Tab-separated table of C-alpha atoms and ligand atoms in Angstrom:
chain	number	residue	atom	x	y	z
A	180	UNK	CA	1.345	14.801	-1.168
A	181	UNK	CA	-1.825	15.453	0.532
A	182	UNK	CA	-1.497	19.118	0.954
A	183	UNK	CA	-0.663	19.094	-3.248
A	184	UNK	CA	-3.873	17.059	-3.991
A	185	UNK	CA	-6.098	19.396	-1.653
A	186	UNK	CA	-4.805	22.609	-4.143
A	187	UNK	CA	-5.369	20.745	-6.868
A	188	UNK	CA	-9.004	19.364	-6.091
A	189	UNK	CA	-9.952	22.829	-4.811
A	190	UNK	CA	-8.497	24.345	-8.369
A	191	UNK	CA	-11.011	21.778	-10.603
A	192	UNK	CA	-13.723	22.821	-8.209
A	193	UNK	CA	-13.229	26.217	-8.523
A	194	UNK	CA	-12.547	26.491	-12.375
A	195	UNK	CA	-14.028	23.692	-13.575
A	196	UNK	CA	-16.994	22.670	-10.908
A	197	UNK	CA	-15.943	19.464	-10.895
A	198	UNK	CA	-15.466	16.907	-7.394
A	199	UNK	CA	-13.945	14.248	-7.606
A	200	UNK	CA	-15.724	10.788	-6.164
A	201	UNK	CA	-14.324	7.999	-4.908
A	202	UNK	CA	-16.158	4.870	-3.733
A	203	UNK	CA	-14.423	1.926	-1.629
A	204	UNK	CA	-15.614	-1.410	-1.318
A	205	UNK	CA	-15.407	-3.257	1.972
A	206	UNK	CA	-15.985	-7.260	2.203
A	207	UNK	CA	-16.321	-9.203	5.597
A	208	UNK	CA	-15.227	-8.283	9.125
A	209	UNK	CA	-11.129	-8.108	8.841
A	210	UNK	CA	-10.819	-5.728	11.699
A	211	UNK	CA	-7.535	-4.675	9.875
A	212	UNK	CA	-8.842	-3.617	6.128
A	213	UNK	CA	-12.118	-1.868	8.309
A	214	UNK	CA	-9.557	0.500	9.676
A	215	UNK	CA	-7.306	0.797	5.916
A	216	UNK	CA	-10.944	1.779	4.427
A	217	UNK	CA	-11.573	4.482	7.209
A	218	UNK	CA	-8.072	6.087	7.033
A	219	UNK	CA	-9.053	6.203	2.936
A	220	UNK	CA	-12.233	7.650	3.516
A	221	UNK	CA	-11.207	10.645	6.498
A	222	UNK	CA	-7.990	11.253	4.299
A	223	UNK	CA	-10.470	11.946	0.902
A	224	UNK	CA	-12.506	14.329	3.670
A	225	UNK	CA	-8.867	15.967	4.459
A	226	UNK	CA	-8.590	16.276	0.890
A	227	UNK	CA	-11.978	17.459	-0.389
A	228	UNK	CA	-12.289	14.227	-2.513
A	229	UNK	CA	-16.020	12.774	-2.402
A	230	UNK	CA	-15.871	9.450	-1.232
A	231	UNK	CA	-18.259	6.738	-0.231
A	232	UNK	CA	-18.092	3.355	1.597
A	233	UNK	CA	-20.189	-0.126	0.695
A	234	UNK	CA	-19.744	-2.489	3.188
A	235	UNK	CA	-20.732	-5.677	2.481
A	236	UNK	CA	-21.319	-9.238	4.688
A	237	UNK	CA	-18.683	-11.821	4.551
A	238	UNK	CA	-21.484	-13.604	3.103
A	239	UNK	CA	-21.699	-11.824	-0.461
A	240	UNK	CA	-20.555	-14.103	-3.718
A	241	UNK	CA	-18.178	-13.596	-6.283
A	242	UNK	CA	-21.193	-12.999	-7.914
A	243	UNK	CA	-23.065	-10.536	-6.181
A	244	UNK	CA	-19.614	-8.330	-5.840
A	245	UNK	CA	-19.329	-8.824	-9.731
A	246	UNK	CA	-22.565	-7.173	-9.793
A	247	UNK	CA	-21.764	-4.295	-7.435
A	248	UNK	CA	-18.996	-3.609	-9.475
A	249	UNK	CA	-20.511	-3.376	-12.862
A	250	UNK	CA	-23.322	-1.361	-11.151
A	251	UNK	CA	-20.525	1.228	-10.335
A	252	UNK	CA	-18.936	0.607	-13.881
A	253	UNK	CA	-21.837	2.126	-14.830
A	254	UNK	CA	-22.116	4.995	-12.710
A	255	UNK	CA	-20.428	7.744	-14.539
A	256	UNK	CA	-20.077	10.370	-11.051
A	257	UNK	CA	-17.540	8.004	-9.893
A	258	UNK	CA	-13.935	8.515	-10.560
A	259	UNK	CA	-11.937	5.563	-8.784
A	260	UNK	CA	-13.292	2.769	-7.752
A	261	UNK	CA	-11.410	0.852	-4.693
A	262	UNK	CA	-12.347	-2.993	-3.300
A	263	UNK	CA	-10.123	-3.620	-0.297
A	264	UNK	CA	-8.305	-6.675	-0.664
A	265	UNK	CA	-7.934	-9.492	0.813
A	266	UNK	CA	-11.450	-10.572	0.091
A	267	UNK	CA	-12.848	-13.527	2.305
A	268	UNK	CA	-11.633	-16.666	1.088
A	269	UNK	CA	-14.190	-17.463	-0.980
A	270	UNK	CA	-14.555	-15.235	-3.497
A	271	UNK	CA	-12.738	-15.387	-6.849
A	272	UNK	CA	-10.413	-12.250	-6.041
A	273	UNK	CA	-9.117	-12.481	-9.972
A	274	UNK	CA	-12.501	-11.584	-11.231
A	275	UNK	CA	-13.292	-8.468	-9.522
A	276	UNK	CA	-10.166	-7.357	-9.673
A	277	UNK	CA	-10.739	-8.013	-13.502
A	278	UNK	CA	-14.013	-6.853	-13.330
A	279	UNK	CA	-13.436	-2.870	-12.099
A	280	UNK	CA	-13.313	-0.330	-14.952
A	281	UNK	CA	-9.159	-0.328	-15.826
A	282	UNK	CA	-9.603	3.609	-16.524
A	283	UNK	CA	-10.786	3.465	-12.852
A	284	UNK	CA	-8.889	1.345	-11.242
A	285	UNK	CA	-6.875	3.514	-8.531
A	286	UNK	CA	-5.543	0.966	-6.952
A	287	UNK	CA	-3.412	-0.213	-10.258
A	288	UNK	CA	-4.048	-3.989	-9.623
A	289	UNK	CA	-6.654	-4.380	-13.241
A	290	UNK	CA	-4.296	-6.521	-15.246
A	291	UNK	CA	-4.713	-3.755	-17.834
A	292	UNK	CA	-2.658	-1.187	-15.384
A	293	UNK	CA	-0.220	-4.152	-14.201
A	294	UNK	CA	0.969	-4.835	-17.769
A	295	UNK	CA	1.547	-1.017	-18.383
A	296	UNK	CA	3.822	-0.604	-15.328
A	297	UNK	CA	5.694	-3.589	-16.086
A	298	UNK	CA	6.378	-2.298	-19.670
A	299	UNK	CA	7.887	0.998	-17.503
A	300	UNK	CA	4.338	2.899	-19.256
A	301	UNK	CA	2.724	3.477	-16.022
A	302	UNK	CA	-0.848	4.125	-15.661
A	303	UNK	CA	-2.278	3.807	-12.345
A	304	UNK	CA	0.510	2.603	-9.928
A	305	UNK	CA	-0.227	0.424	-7.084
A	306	UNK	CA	-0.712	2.435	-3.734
A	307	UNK	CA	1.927	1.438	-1.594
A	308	UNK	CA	4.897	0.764	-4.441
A	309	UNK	CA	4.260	3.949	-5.443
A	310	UNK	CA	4.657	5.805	-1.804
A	311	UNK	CA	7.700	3.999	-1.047
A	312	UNK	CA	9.193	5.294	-4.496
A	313	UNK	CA	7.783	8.758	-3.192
A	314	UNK	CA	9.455	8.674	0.034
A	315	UNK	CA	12.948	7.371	-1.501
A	316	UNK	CA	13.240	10.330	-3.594
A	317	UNK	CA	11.487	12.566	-1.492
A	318	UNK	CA	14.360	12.171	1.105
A	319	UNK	CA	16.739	12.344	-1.685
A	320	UNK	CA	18.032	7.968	-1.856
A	321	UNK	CA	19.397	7.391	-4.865
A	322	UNK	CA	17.605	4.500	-6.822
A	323	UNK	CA	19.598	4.621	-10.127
A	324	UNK	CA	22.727	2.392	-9.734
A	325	UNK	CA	21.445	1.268	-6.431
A	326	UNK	CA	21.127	-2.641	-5.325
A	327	UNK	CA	17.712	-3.126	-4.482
A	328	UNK	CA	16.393	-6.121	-2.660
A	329	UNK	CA	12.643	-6.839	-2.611
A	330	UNK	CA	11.428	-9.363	-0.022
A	331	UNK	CA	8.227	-10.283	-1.164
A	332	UNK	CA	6.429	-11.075	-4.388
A	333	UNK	CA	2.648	-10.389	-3.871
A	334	UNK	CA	1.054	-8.542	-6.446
A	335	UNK	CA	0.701	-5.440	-4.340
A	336	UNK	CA	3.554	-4.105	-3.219
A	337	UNK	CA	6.373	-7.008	-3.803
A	338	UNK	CA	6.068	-7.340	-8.068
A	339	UNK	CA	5.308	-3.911	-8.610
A	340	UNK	CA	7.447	-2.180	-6.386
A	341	UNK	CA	10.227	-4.067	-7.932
A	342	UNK	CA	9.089	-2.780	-11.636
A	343	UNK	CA	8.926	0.496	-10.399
A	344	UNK	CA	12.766	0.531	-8.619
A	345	UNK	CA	14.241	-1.203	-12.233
A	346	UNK	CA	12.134	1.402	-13.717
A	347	UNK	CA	14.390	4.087	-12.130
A	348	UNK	CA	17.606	1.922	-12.539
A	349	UNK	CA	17.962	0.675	-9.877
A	350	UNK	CA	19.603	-2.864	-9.763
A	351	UNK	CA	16.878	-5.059	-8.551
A	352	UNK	CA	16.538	-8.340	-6.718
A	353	UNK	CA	13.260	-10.150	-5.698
A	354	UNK	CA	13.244	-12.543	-2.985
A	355	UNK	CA	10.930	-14.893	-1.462
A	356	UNK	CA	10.047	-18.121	0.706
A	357	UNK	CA	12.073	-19.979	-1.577
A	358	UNK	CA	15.011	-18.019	-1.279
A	359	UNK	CA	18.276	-19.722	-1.038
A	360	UNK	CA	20.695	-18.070	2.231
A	361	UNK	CA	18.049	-14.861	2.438
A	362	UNK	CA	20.449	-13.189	4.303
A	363	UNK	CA	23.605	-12.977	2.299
A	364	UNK	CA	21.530	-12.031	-0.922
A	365	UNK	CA	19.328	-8.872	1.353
A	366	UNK	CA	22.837	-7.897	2.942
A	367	UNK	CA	23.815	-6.555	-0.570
A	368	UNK	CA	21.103	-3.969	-0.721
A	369	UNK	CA	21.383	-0.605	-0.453
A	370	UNK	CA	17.758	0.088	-0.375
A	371	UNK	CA	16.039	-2.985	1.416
A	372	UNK	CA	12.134	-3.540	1.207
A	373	UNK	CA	10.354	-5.862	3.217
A	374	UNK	CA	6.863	-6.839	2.073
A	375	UNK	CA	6.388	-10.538	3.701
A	376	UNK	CA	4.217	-10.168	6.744
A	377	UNK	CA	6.029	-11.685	9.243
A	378	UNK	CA	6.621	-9.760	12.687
A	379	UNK	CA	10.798	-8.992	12.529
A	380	UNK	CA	11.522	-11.451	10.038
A	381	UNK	CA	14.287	-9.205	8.883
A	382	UNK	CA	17.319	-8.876	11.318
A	383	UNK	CA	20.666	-7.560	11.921
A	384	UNK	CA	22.492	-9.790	9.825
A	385	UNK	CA	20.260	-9.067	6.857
A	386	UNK	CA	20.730	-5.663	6.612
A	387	UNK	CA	24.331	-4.073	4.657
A	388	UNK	CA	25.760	-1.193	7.242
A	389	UNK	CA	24.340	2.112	6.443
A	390	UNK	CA	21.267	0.620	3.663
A	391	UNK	CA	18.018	2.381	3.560
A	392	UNK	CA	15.103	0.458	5.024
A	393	UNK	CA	12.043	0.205	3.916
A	394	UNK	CA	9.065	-1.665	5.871
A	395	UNK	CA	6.009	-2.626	4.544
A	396	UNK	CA	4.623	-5.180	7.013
A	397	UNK	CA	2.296	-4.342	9.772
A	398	UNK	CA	1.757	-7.479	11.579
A	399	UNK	CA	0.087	-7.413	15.165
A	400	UNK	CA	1.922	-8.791	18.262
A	401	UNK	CA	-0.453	-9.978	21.483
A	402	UNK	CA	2.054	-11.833	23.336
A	403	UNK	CA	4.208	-9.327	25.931
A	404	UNK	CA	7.220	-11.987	25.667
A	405	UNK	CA	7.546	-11.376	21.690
A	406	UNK	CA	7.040	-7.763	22.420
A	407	UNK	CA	10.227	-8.153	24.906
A	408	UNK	CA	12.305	-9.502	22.153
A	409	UNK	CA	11.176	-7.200	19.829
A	410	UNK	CA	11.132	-3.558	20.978
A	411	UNK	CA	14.339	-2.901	23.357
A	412	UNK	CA	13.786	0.241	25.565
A	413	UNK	CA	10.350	0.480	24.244
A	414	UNK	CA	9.217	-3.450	25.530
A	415	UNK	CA	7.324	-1.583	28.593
A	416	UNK	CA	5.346	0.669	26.875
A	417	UNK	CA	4.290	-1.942	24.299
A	418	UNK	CA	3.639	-4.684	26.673
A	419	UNK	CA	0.998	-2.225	28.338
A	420	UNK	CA	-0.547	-1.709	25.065
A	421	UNK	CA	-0.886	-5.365	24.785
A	422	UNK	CA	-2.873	-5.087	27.946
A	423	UNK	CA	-4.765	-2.310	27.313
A	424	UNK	CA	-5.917	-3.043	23.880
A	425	UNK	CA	-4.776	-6.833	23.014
A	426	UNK	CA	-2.017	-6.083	20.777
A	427	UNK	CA	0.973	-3.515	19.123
A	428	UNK	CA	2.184	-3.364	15.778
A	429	UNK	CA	5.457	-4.514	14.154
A	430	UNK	CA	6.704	-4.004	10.967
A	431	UNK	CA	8.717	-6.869	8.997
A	432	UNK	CA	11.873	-5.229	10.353
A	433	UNK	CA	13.362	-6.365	13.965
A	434	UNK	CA	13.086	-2.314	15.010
A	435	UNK	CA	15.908	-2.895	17.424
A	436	UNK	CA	18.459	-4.474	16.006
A	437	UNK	CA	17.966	-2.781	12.130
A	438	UNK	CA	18.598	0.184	13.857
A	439	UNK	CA	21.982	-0.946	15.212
A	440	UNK	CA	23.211	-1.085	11.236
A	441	UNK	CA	20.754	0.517	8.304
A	442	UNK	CA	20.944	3.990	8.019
A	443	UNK	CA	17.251	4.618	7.789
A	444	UNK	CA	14.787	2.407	8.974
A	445	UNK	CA	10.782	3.591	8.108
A	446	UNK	CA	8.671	2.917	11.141
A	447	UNK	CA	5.371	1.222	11.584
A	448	UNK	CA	3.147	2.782	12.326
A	449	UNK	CA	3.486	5.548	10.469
A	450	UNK	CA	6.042	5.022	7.796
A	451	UNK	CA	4.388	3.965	4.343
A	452	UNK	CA	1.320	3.160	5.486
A	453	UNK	CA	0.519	7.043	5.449
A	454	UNK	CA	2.234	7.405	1.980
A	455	UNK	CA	0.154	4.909	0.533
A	456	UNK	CA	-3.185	6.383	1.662
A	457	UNK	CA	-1.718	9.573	0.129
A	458	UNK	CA	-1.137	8.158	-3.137
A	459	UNK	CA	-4.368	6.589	-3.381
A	460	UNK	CA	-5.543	10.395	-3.234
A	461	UNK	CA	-3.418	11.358	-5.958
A	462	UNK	CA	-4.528	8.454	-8.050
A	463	UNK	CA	-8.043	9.405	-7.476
A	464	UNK	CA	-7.226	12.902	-8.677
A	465	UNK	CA	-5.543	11.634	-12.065
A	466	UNK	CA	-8.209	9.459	-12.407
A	467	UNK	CA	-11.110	12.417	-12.291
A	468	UNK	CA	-9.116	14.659	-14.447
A	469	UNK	CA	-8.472	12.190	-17.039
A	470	UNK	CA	-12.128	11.039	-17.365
A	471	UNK	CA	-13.314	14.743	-17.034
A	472	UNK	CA	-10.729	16.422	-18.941
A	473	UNK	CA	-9.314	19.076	-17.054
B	1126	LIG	N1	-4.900	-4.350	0.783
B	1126	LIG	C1	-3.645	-4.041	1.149
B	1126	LIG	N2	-3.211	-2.962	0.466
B	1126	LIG	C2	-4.223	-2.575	-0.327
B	1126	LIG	C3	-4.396	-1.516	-1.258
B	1126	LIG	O1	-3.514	-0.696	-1.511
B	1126	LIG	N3	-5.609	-1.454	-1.855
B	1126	LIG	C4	-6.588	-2.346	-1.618
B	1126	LIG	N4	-7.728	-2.216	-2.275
B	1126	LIG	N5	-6.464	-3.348	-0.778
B	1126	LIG	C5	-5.288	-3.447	-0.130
């Protein structure tokens, strides 16, 4: 996807002299969305796609982020306009999200875009929903006919990816905390996405022989005995990253023992995480060529 976006932003600059901009929005000191905003910033440098980064104290207001957004509402050079969620606690996270320019909203979460996708009229589609639909058919998983079982419900990848799978037929099924016998309802999915945030939540025994996999969590481990239980063959090497930098990741998935049953599992690192990076290029793109017109 990358490599199609960097043609494409090289072709408007050449014919048409225009660059697309993006600008991100950082709030507070969550180690984790510092490092999400930097792999969106170097990825728009791989891509030739402007970009620029406000980061702002955990101190700031719902109202002084209101007024950084407007402020950028208002400034026409900038194509998408990206505030990495969560936000500290408290600030009103409905508002901004409210408040950022629907026609440059690249993230899809402006209630504007949300109702579109849900009516199957997508605009902008949320980041990571729309990389895991991307790397479905991209490897060629069928979606139409399929069972699908989402495990999760937030309004960033749970909700949406679920509109997008029923948008492509596939047979869809959203589960959550409240979830009567979890396992018996995920073992009937074909194509299996967990979105919960919970380190190996999903085990053998939820997983239908041969189903595709998708995981969506990155959760961070610091304990070596919950890295033993976790990674199999791999516990050594993860257990010395623990030491050397406090912690490893782990997706939602129990690595080992999904492995011993689905028939593709996604890995984390490095499984959507990069997809959804490279659709938030993409939807920076669309966004510049629909304002600009070329
Ligand atoms: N937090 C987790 N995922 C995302 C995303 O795709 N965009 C933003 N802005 N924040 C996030």
């Amino acid at each position: 996807i990358k490599h199609e976006v960097a043609q494409e932003v090289k072709r408007m600059r050449d014919e048409h002299s225009v660059k697309p901009r993006l600008f991100a929005v950082l709030v507070g000191d969550d180690d984790a969305s510092a490092v999400y905003v930097r792999n969106k910033v170097r990825a728009c440098a791989d891509v030739g796609i402007e970009s620029e980064q406000l980061d702002l104290p955990d101190s700031t207001t719902t109202k002084d982020l209101l007024a950084v957004v407007r402020k950028l509402n208002e400034d026409k050079d900038v194509d998408g306009i990206l505030v990495q969620l969560p936000l500290p606690k408290h600030i009103d996270e409905a508002a901004i999200i409210e408040a950022v320019d629907p026609a440059r909203d690249v993230d899809g979460f402006h209630p504007t875009n949300v109702g579109l996708l849900v009516m199957g009229r997508p605009r902008f589609v949320p980041c990571t929903p729309a990389g895991i639909i991307e790397l479905l058919e991209r490897n060629k998983i069928e979606i139409a006919g399929a069972n699908a079982c989402v495990v999760g419900r937030s309004q960033i990848v749970g909700r949406p990816v679920a509109s997008l799978l029923l948008q492509r037929h596939a047979t869809v099924t959203i589960c959550h905390s409240r979830t009567r016998d979890l396992p018996s309802v995920t073992r009937q999915a074909d194509i299996l996405v967990a979105a919960i945030g919970r380190a190996g939540f999903i085990r053998r025994d939820f997983i239908k022989p041969g189903a595709t996999v998708i995981d969506v969590g990155i959760n961070k481990i610091t304990d070596a005995a919950e890295a033993r239980a976790l990674f199999g063959d791999e516990a050594e090497k993860r257990i010395e990253a623990i030491a050397r930098r406090g912690y490893t990741l782990v997706g939602d998935v129990h690595p080992v023992e999904a492995d011993l049953v689905a028939g593709t599992r996604t890995p984390v690192p490095g499984g959507v995480g990069l997809l959804t990076v490279a659709v938030l290029m993409r939807n920076t793109l669309q966004a510049a060529k629909w304002r600009r017109g070329v």
